[in-house]
mmCIF file of C-alpha atoms and ligand atoms in Angstrom:
data_model
loop_
_atom_site.group_PDB
_atom_site.id
_atom_site.type_symbol
_atom_site.label_atom_id
_atom_site.label_comp_id
_atom_site.label_asym_id
_atom_site.label_seq_id
_atom_site.Cartn_x
_atom_site.Cartn_y
_atom_site.Cartn_z
ATOM 1 C CA MET A 1 -9.347 6.813 24.037
ATOM 2 C CA ASP A 2 -10.365 10.229 22.626
ATOM 3 C CA SER A 3 -8.484 10.941 19.427
ATOM 4 C CA GLY A 4 -8.765 14.644 20.079
ATOM 5 C CA ARG A 5 -9.840 15.161 16.508
ATOM 6 C CA LEU A 6 -12.974 17.240 16.153
ATOM 7 C CA VAL A 7 -16.051 17.110 13.688
ATOM 8 C CA TYR A 8 -17.907 20.214 12.406
ATOM 9 C CA LEU A 9 -21.427 19.321 13.288
ATOM 10 C CA ASN A 10 -24.378 21.955 12.500
ATOM 11 C CA GLY A 11 -22.271 24.947 13.604
ATOM 12 C CA LYS A 12 -20.362 23.181 16.545
ATOM 13 C CA TYR A 13 -17.172 21.476 16.934
ATOM 14 C CA VAL A 14 -17.650 17.989 18.811
ATOM 15 C CA SER A 15 -15.549 15.177 19.340
ATOM 16 C CA GLU A 16 -15.533 12.452 16.970
ATOM 17 C CA LYS A 17 -17.233 9.942 19.428
ATOM 18 C CA ASP A 18 -20.138 12.620 20.034
ATOM 19 C CA ALA A 19 -20.629 13.404 16.048
ATOM 20 C CA LYS A 20 -24.024 11.701 15.921
ATOM 21 C CA ILE A 21 -27.097 12.837 13.915
ATOM 22 C CA SER A 22 -30.837 11.980 14.726
ATOM 23 C CA ILE A 23 -32.480 8.713 14.007
ATOM 24 C CA PHE A 24 -35.050 10.947 12.709
ATOM 25 C CA ASP A 25 -32.968 12.546 9.982
ATOM 26 C CA SER A 26 -33.988 12.094 6.432
ATOM 27 C CA ALA A 27 -30.387 10.842 5.726
ATOM 28 C CA LEU A 28 -31.336 7.754 7.590
ATOM 29 C CA MET A 29 -34.971 7.737 6.654
ATOM 30 C CA PHE A 30 -34.496 7.922 3.069
ATOM 31 C CA GLY A 31 -30.522 7.702 2.299
ATOM 32 C CA ASP A 32 -31.454 11.401 1.447
ATOM 33 C CA MET A 33 -28.052 13.054 1.792
ATOM 34 C CA VAL A 34 -25.368 14.344 -0.490
ATOM 35 C CA PHE A 35 -21.598 13.964 0.479
ATOM 36 C CA GLU A 36 -18.060 14.412 -0.629
ATOM 37 C CA MET A 37 -14.919 12.784 0.323
ATOM 38 C CA THR A 38 -11.687 14.818 -0.339
ATOM 39 C CA ARG A 39 -7.976 14.331 0.347
ATOM 40 C CA SER A 40 -4.797 16.489 0.560
ATOM 41 C CA PHE A 41 -1.299 16.065 -1.078
ATOM 42 C CA LYS A 42 1.404 17.243 1.448
ATOM 43 C CA LYS A 43 -1.566 18.507 3.422
ATOM 44 C CA LYS A 44 -2.999 20.603 0.846
ATOM 45 C CA GLN A 45 -6.570 19.911 -0.084
ATOM 46 C CA PHE A 46 -6.885 18.876 -3.785
ATOM 47 C CA LYS A 47 -9.456 20.304 -5.880
ATOM 48 C CA LEU A 48 -11.538 21.253 -2.789
ATOM 49 C CA LYS A 49 -13.575 23.649 -4.724
ATOM 50 C CA GLU A 50 -14.780 21.162 -7.418
ATOM 51 C CA HIS A 51 -15.783 18.735 -4.512
ATOM 52 C CA ILE A 52 -17.886 21.419 -3.253
ATOM 53 C CA GLU A 53 -19.303 22.616 -6.416
ATOM 54 C CA ARG A 54 -20.388 18.922 -7.217
ATOM 55 C CA LEU A 55 -21.952 18.878 -3.613
ATOM 56 C CA TYR A 56 -23.840 22.221 -4.065
ATOM 57 C CA TYR A 57 -25.183 20.750 -7.677
ATOM 58 C CA GLY A 58 -26.544 17.790 -5.228
ATOM 59 C CA ILE A 59 -27.939 20.224 -2.743
ATOM 60 C CA LYS A 60 -29.663 22.219 -5.569
ATOM 61 C CA ILE A 61 -31.376 19.186 -7.086
ATOM 62 C CA TYR A 62 -32.384 17.617 -3.822
ATOM 63 C CA ARG A 63 -33.899 20.996 -2.743
ATOM 64 C CA ILE A 64 -31.824 20.960 0.475
ATOM 65 C CA PRO A 65 -32.424 24.050 2.291
ATOM 66 C CA MET A 66 -28.811 25.319 2.871
ATOM 67 C CA LYS A 67 -27.961 28.317 4.525
ATOM 68 C CA LEU A 68 -24.238 27.902 4.099
ATOM 69 C CA SER A 69 -22.620 29.354 0.893
ATOM 70 C CA PRO A 70 -20.263 27.259 -0.934
ATOM 71 C CA GLU A 71 -17.380 29.671 0.400
ATOM 72 C CA ASP A 72 -18.743 29.447 4.057
ATOM 73 C CA LEU A 73 -18.417 25.538 3.571
ATOM 74 C CA GLU A 74 -15.019 25.976 2.112
ATOM 75 C CA ASN A 75 -13.833 27.885 5.249
ATOM 76 C CA ILE A 76 -15.452 25.503 7.611
ATOM 77 C CA CYS A 77 -13.246 22.644 5.749
ATOM 78 C CA TYR A 78 -10.170 24.735 6.341
ATOM 79 C CA GLU A 79 -10.906 25.408 9.968
ATOM 80 C CA THR A 80 -11.703 21.836 10.463
ATOM 81 C CA ILE A 81 -8.240 20.967 9.108
ATOM 82 C CA GLU A 82 -6.632 23.526 11.157
ATOM 83 C CA LYS A 83 -8.049 22.191 14.518
ATOM 84 C CA ASN A 84 -7.346 18.569 13.683
ATOM 85 C CA GLU A 85 -3.608 18.910 12.341
ATOM 86 C CA PRO A 86 -2.229 18.918 15.818
ATOM 87 C CA PHE A 87 -3.565 15.211 15.914
ATOM 88 C CA PHE A 88 -2.122 14.104 12.631
ATOM 89 C CA ASN A 89 1.199 12.771 11.908
ATOM 90 C CA ASP A 90 3.949 14.695 9.524
ATOM 91 C CA THR A 91 3.256 12.234 6.977
ATOM 92 C CA ASP A 92 -0.605 12.060 7.215
ATOM 93 C CA GLU A 93 -2.725 13.415 4.757
ATOM 94 C CA HIS A 94 -6.415 14.987 5.538
ATOM 95 C CA ARG A 95 -9.483 13.197 4.238
ATOM 96 C CA LEU A 96 -12.638 15.356 4.640
ATOM 97 C CA MET A 97 -16.030 13.667 4.730
ATOM 98 C CA ILE A 98 -18.613 16.431 3.972
ATOM 99 C CA ASN A 99 -22.330 15.148 4.574
ATOM 100 C CA VAL A 100 -25.307 17.454 4.114
ATOM 101 C CA SER A 101 -29.023 16.360 4.539
ATOM 102 C CA ARG A 102 -32.237 18.194 5.067
ATOM 103 C CA GLY A 103 -32.207 17.063 8.506
ATOM 104 C CA PRO A 104 -35.046 15.430 10.539
ATOM 105 C CA LEU A 105 -38.149 14.976 8.812
ATOM 106 C CA GLY A 106 -41.006 17.502 9.505
ATOM 107 C CA ILE A 107 -43.391 14.934 11.326
ATOM 108 C CA TYR A 108 -40.905 14.856 13.964
ATOM 109 C CA SER A 109 -40.433 18.235 14.572
ATOM 110 C CA PRO A 110 -42.087 18.401 17.833
ATOM 111 C CA ILE A 111 -39.010 16.397 19.208
ATOM 112 C CA PHE A 112 -36.967 19.217 18.076
ATOM 113 C CA ASP A 113 -39.248 22.027 19.463
ATOM 114 C CA ASN A 114 -40.350 22.625 16.006
ATOM 115 C CA LYS A 115 -36.899 23.901 14.894
ATOM 116 C CA LEU A 116 -35.697 21.738 12.151
ATOM 117 C CA GLU A 117 -32.329 22.496 10.570
ATOM 118 C CA THR A 118 -30.212 21.186 7.720
ATOM 119 C CA THR A 119 -27.859 18.490 8.950
ATOM 120 C CA VAL A 120 -24.096 19.586 7.898
ATOM 121 C CA VAL A 121 -21.153 17.600 8.913
ATOM 122 C CA VAL A 122 -17.435 18.082 8.169
ATOM 123 C CA ALA A 123 -15.182 15.493 9.748
ATOM 124 C CA ASP A 124 -11.586 14.818 8.842
ATOM 125 C CA PHE A 125 -9.542 11.693 9.382
ATOM 126 C CA PRO A 126 -6.339 10.205 8.247
ATOM 127 C CA LEU A 127 -6.539 9.352 4.652
ATOM 128 C CA LYS A 128 -3.943 6.226 5.618
ATOM 129 C CA TRP A 129 -7.219 4.345 6.785
ATOM 130 C CA THR A 130 -8.811 4.174 3.471
ATOM 131 C CA VAL A 131 -5.854 3.443 1.347
ATOM 132 C CA ALA A 132 -3.368 1.389 3.441
ATOM 133 C CA TYR A 133 -4.652 -2.086 2.466
ATOM 134 C CA MET A 134 -4.413 -0.912 -1.199
ATOM 135 C CA ALA A 135 -0.533 -1.164 -1.083
ATOM 136 C CA PRO A 136 -0.389 -4.640 -2.612
ATOM 137 C CA LEU A 137 -2.332 -3.809 -5.618
ATOM 138 C CA TYR A 138 0.312 -1.776 -7.194
ATOM 139 C CA ASP A 139 2.366 -4.884 -7.452
ATOM 140 C CA GLU A 140 -0.642 -7.491 -7.865
ATOM 141 C CA GLY A 141 -3.065 -5.276 -9.641
ATOM 142 C CA VAL A 142 -6.833 -5.156 -9.377
ATOM 143 C CA ASN A 143 -8.987 -7.759 -10.831
ATOM 144 C CA ALA A 144 -12.062 -6.177 -12.272
ATOM 145 C CA VAL A 145 -15.111 -8.240 -12.004
ATOM 146 C CA LEU A 146 -18.487 -7.757 -13.624
ATOM 147 C CA VAL A 147 -21.293 -8.310 -11.247
ATOM 148 C CA SER A 148 -24.814 -8.805 -12.003
ATOM 149 C CA GLN A 149 -25.810 -5.749 -9.710
ATOM 150 C CA ARG A 150 -26.239 -3.034 -12.406
ATOM 151 C CA ALA A 151 -25.378 0.774 -12.175
ATOM 152 C CA ILE A 152 -28.772 2.862 -11.453
ATOM 153 C CA PRO A 153 -29.465 4.801 -14.621
ATOM 154 C CA ALA A 154 -29.655 8.450 -14.413
ATOM 155 C CA HIS A 155 -33.395 8.566 -15.225
ATOM 156 C CA LEU A 156 -34.200 6.630 -11.917
ATOM 157 C CA ALA A 157 -31.655 8.034 -9.469
ATOM 158 C CA ASP A 158 -28.978 10.204 -11.012
ATOM 159 C CA PRO A 159 -25.584 8.751 -9.887
ATOM 160 C CA LYS A 160 -24.074 12.184 -11.034
ATOM 161 C CA ILE A 161 -25.499 13.405 -7.626
ATOM 162 C CA LYS A 162 -23.012 12.035 -4.950
ATOM 163 C CA ASN A 163 -25.615 10.560 -2.500
ATOM 164 C CA ARG A 164 -25.846 8.352 0.414
ATOM 165 C CA SER A 165 -28.451 5.809 -1.323
ATOM 166 C CA ARG A 166 -25.470 3.289 -1.995
ATOM 167 C CA VAL A 167 -27.075 0.084 -1.045
ATOM 168 C CA PHE A 168 -26.519 -1.062 -4.742
ATOM 169 C CA TYR A 169 -22.734 -0.410 -4.485
ATOM 170 C CA GLN A 170 -22.689 -2.263 -1.182
ATOM 171 C CA MET A 171 -24.530 -5.193 -2.935
ATOM 172 C CA ALA A 172 -21.865 -5.126 -6.049
ATOM 173 C CA ASN A 173 -19.073 -5.207 -3.241
ATOM 174 C CA ILE A 174 -20.773 -8.301 -1.500
ATOM 175 C CA GLU A 175 -21.098 -9.852 -4.948
ATOM 176 C CA ALA A 176 -17.532 -9.075 -5.817
ATOM 177 C CA SER A 177 -16.278 -10.721 -2.450
ATOM 178 C CA MET A 178 -17.978 -13.971 -3.538
ATOM 179 C CA PHE A 179 -15.555 -14.477 -6.390
ATOM 180 C CA ARG A 180 -12.789 -16.815 -5.945
ATOM 181 C CA GLY A 181 -9.226 -14.937 -5.645
ATOM 182 C CA LYS A 182 -8.303 -11.936 -4.217
ATOM 183 C CA ASN A 183 -8.026 -8.413 -5.253
ATOM 184 C CA ASN A 184 -11.702 -8.490 -6.798
ATOM 185 C CA TRP A 185 -13.110 -5.132 -7.199
ATOM 186 C CA ALA A 186 -16.636 -4.612 -8.527
ATOM 187 C CA LEU A 187 -17.481 -3.375 -11.908
ATOM 188 C CA LEU A 188 -20.809 -2.485 -12.861
ATOM 189 C CA MET A 189 -22.690 -2.440 -16.080
ATOM 190 C CA GLY A 190 -25.411 0.210 -16.831
ATOM 191 C CA THR A 191 -28.706 -1.260 -17.946
ATOM 192 C CA ASP A 192 -27.760 -0.769 -21.442
ATOM 193 C CA GLY A 193 -24.980 -3.232 -21.072
ATOM 194 C CA PHE A 194 -22.130 -0.839 -21.196
ATOM 195 C CA ILE A 195 -19.687 -0.410 -18.569
ATOM 196 C CA ALA A 196 -20.534 2.346 -16.011
ATOM 197 C CA GLU A 197 -18.158 2.759 -12.990
ATOM 198 C CA GLY A 198 -16.995 0.731 -9.972
ATOM 199 C CA SER A 199 -18.511 0.739 -6.527
ATOM 200 C CA GLY A 200 -16.339 3.768 -5.609
ATOM 201 C CA ASP A 201 -14.429 4.612 -8.571
ATOM 202 C CA ASN A 202 -14.344 5.239 -12.140
ATOM 203 C CA PHE A 203 -12.952 3.010 -14.784
ATOM 204 C CA PHE A 204 -10.670 3.428 -17.899
ATOM 205 C CA ILE A 205 -9.193 1.310 -20.447
ATOM 206 C CA VAL A 206 -6.087 2.106 -22.824
ATOM 207 C CA LYS A 207 -6.059 0.826 -26.367
ATOM 208 C CA ASN A 208 -3.345 1.539 -28.977
ATOM 209 C CA GLY A 209 -2.232 4.605 -27.026
ATOM 210 C CA VAL A 210 -5.631 6.404 -26.494
ATOM 211 C CA VAL A 211 -7.273 6.360 -22.920
ATOM 212 C CA TYR A 212 -11.128 5.838 -22.888
ATOM 213 C CA THR A 213 -13.442 5.971 -20.117
ATOM 214 C CA PRO A 214 -17.386 5.501 -20.056
ATOM 215 C CA GLU A 215 -19.441 8.507 -20.929
ATOM 216 C CA GLY A 216 -20.637 10.408 -18.144
ATOM 217 C CA ARG A 217 -24.119 9.221 -18.114
ATOM 218 C CA ASP A 218 -24.776 6.376 -15.459
ATOM 219 C CA CYS A 219 -21.846 7.147 -13.334
ATOM 220 C CA LEU A 220 -20.423 9.641 -10.686
ATOM 221 C CA VAL A 221 -18.462 12.059 -12.747
ATOM 222 C CA GLY A 222 -15.475 11.561 -10.561
ATOM 223 C CA ILE A 223 -13.141 14.564 -9.734
ATOM 224 C CA THR A 224 -10.337 12.099 -10.266
ATOM 225 C CA ARG A 225 -11.789 11.219 -13.834
ATOM 226 C CA ASN A 226 -11.824 14.927 -14.816
ATOM 227 C CA TYR A 227 -8.132 15.246 -13.637
ATOM 228 C CA ILE A 228 -7.219 12.278 -15.865
ATOM 229 C CA PHE A 229 -8.542 14.422 -18.903
ATOM 230 C CA GLU A 230 -6.250 17.283 -17.420
ATOM 231 C CA ILE A 231 -3.209 15.089 -17.186
ATOM 232 C CA CYS A 232 -3.720 13.347 -20.532
ATOM 233 C CA ASP A 233 -3.837 16.924 -22.196
ATOM 234 C CA GLN A 234 -0.765 18.032 -20.230
ATOM 235 C CA LEU A 235 1.146 14.766 -21.822
ATOM 236 C CA GLY A 236 -0.529 14.847 -25.186
ATOM 237 C CA ILE A 237 -2.278 11.674 -24.720
ATOM 238 C CA LYS A 238 -5.677 11.441 -26.321
ATOM 239 C CA CYS A 239 -8.625 10.649 -23.636
ATOM 240 C CA VAL A 240 -12.060 10.120 -24.939
ATOM 241 C CA GLU A 241 -15.457 9.091 -23.528
ATOM 242 C CA LYS A 242 -16.833 6.328 -25.250
ATOM 243 C CA ASN A 243 -19.335 3.379 -24.660
ATOM 244 C CA ILE A 244 -17.420 0.567 -23.637
ATOM 245 C CA GLU A 245 -18.497 -3.172 -23.821
ATOM 246 C CA PRO A 246 -17.010 -5.848 -22.009
ATOM 247 C CA TYR A 247 -15.379 -6.671 -25.234
ATOM 248 C CA HIS A 248 -13.420 -3.731 -25.287
ATOM 249 C CA VAL A 249 -12.035 -4.217 -21.844
ATOM 250 C CA TYR A 250 -11.037 -8.015 -22.734
ATOM 251 C CA THR A 251 -9.253 -6.582 -25.911
ATOM 252 C CA ALA A 252 -7.719 -3.453 -24.141
ATOM 253 C CA ASP A 253 -3.908 -2.899 -23.747
ATOM 254 C CA GLU A 254 -4.483 -1.684 -20.274
ATOM 255 C CA ALA A 255 -7.189 -0.770 -17.645
ATOM 256 C CA PHE A 256 -7.140 1.180 -14.597
ATOM 257 C CA MET A 257 -9.392 2.568 -11.768
ATOM 258 C CA THR A 258 -9.726 6.216 -10.304
ATOM 259 C CA GLY A 259 -10.884 7.550 -6.959
ATOM 260 C CA THR A 260 -10.178 10.342 -4.642
ATOM 261 C CA PRO A 261 -8.298 8.510 -2.149
ATOM 262 C CA PHE A 262 -5.969 6.557 -4.298
ATOM 263 C CA SER A 263 -5.998 8.713 -7.478
ATOM 264 C CA ILE A 264 -5.016 5.656 -9.861
ATOM 265 C CA LEU A 265 -4.883 1.989 -9.450
ATOM 266 C CA PRO A 266 -3.764 -0.535 -12.086
ATOM 267 C CA VAL A 267 -6.038 -3.065 -13.379
ATOM 268 C CA PHE A 268 -4.318 -6.167 -14.116
ATOM 269 C CA ARG A 269 -7.309 -8.542 -14.794
ATOM 270 C CA PHE A 270 -10.818 -8.607 -16.044
ATOM 271 C CA ASN A 271 -12.795 -11.393 -14.908
ATOM 272 C CA GLU A 272 -9.832 -13.431 -14.160
ATOM 273 C CA THR A 273 -8.580 -12.866 -17.692
ATOM 274 C CA PRO A 274 -5.406 -10.711 -18.095
ATOM 275 C CA VAL A 275 -5.821 -7.218 -19.395
ATOM 276 C CA GLY A 276 -3.112 -6.780 -22.179
ATOM 277 C CA ASP A 277 -0.064 -8.549 -20.708
ATOM 278 C CA GLY A 278 -1.538 -8.444 -17.143
ATOM 279 C CA LYS A 279 0.958 -6.296 -15.839
ATOM 280 C CA PHE A 280 1.312 -2.485 -15.062
ATOM 281 C CA GLY A 281 0.425 -0.843 -18.045
ATOM 282 C CA LYS A 282 3.021 1.482 -19.719
ATOM 283 C CA ILE A 283 0.445 4.624 -19.981
ATOM 284 C CA THR A 284 -1.089 3.951 -16.573
ATOM 285 C CA LYS A 285 2.459 4.218 -15.211
ATOM 286 C CA ILE A 286 2.995 7.394 -17.042
ATOM 287 C CA LEU A 287 -0.148 8.880 -15.716
ATOM 288 C CA ILE A 288 0.688 8.110 -12.159
ATOM 289 C CA ASP A 289 4.074 9.465 -12.538
ATOM 290 C CA LYS A 290 2.947 12.710 -14.052
ATOM 291 C CA TRP A 291 0.289 13.134 -11.276
ATOM 292 C CA SER A 292 2.944 12.233 -8.653
ATOM 293 C CA LYS A 293 5.100 15.226 -10.060
ATOM 294 C CA ASN A 294 2.302 17.678 -10.341
ATOM 295 C CA VAL A 295 1.340 17.204 -6.590
ATOM 296 C CA GLY A 296 5.069 16.633 -5.242
ATOM 297 C CA VAL A 297 3.974 13.377 -3.680
ATOM 298 C CA ASP A 298 5.015 9.758 -4.953
ATOM 299 C CA LEU A 299 1.555 8.264 -5.118
ATOM 300 C CA ILE A 300 2.802 4.460 -5.201
ATOM 301 C CA LYS A 301 5.522 5.095 -2.511
ATOM 302 C CA GLN A 302 3.046 6.810 -0.256
ATOM 303 C CA ILE A 303 0.468 4.197 -0.163
ATOM 304 C CA LYS A 304 3.105 1.641 0.189
ATOM 305 C CA ASP A 305 4.364 3.488 3.221
ATOM 306 C CA PHE A 306 1.013 3.774 4.466
ATOM 307 C CA GLY A 307 0.509 0.064 3.951
ATOM 308 C CA LYS A 308 3.463 -0.574 6.240
ATOM 309 C CA GLU A 309 2.473 1.964 8.953
ATOM 310 C CA CYS A 310 -1.133 0.225 9.139
ATOM 311 C CA ALA A 311 -0.189 -3.153 8.819
ATOM 312 C CA ASP A 312 -2.938 -3.880 11.751
ATOM 313 C CA LEU A 313 -5.623 -1.894 10.128
ATOM 314 C CA ASN A 314 -8.646 -3.761 9.639
ATOM 315 C CA LYS A 315 -7.648 -7.119 11.282
ATOM 316 C CA ASN A 316 -11.404 -7.754 12.059
ATOM 317 C CA ASN A 317 -12.234 -7.882 8.390
ATOM 318 C CA ALA A 318 -14.876 -5.389 8.503
ATOM 319 C CA PRO A 319 -16.152 -4.110 5.023
ATOM 320 C CA THR A 320 -14.532 -1.072 3.857
ATOM 321 C CA PRO A 321 -15.703 1.126 1.160
ATOM 322 C CA TYR A 322 -13.708 -0.575 -1.604
ATOM 323 C CA GLN A 323 -13.981 -3.978 -0.646
ATOM 324 C CA PHE A 324 -16.802 -5.827 1.199
ATOM 325 C CA SER A 325 -14.493 -8.502 2.924
ATOM 326 C CA THR A 326 -10.922 -9.198 2.669
ATOM 327 C CA ASP A 327 -10.799 -13.055 3.362
ATOM 328 C CA ASN A 328 -13.894 -14.497 1.551
ATOM 329 C CA ASN A 329 -12.999 -17.572 -0.322
ATOM 330 C CA GLN A 330 -9.161 -17.245 -0.422
HETATM 331 N N1 PMP B 1 -17.793 6.623 -8.568
HETATM 332 C C1 PMP B 1 -18.446 6.087 -7.395
HETATM 333 C C2 PMP B 1 -19.671 5.373 -7.352
HETATM 334 C C3 PMP B 1 -17.714 6.744 -6.317
HETATM 335 O O1 PMP B 1 -18.282 6.554 -5.077
HETATM 336 C C4 PMP B 1 -16.455 7.418 -6.408
HETATM 337 C C5 PMP B 1 -15.550 8.018 -5.479
HETATM 338 N N2 PMP B 1 -16.425 8.044 -4.069
HETATM 339 C C6 PMP B 1 -16.138 7.800 -7.892
HETATM 340 C C7 PMP B 1 -16.770 7.077 -8.912
HETATM 341 C C8 PMP B 1 -14.697 8.474 -7.819
HETATM 342 O O2 PMP B 1 -14.966 9.983 -7.547
HETATM 343 P P1 PMP B 1 -13.861 10.978 -7.355
HETATM 344 O O3 PMP B 1 -12.924 10.778 -8.481
HETATM 345 O O4 PMP B 1 -14.581 12.337 -7.505
HETATM 346 O O5 PMP B 1 -13.521 10.341 -5.917
#
């Protein structure tokens, strides 16, 4: 069935099912594509300008020829949302997926009448697809597991550029899915032995009332991560970047993950060992409450409501960006 939703693809709006890019695209050949995933709160996009700014840093560094200005792209984002809103429920939030690649490789230009163009995609789908299955994590907590897959250091392929060369994150997820128990989320160390980030999220610990996160070196500098600094500032809580060793996580009072779709998720265990008392951390809760207040959405309730609404989602256990499989070894 046609959802009715439309995708912006290289200057046109096409149906979701027809939104396809060429097998000759550099994105497929090299994983050579930058992207952003956004979300709304009460239908209002959150930090869209910051997402677009990060995207354009990647476009610049990868030398992708981009005709659209950041303002053009922002307008396209809003236009896409406007076209799709009729197909969303009142309680739905808009999750945009923005993909940009340099387009088909030059050697294949005869296929395209020698007219090669940058590939630009803006898709818009309900946020609940991403977050519905996270609902139990607010009661059960994440078990962060250290995987042997390391984060790629910036001097090899800079993870600060949000790019589609993500097979190492996928490998981290596959590894995490091999661990016993449930709610296992991969945590990657950099080659220096310090914690870097998760496979789709940034990582924080809390010790003696201070919030710590890995230095923004071998990880994506998350928009959510940056907002945690803002919220901590609003609350008068100290938040600092620091090299974090596994030892610091084992001995922390609290830990949490951050990422655009869910904002903050509490981590109760690290390698199956309780973090602090293994329950919802006090400061983690304060940050979630403050965030909820700032955006006018009860973060936990919204995800729990989506969880109830989408109980049937992902019945086939296909991989999700945040979990490779939901039933391995359970
Ligand atoms: N690290 C990685 C590897 C990610 O993919 C993401 C989100 N996609 C994040 C961190 C969190 O970034 P943000 O807060 O901007 O969503």
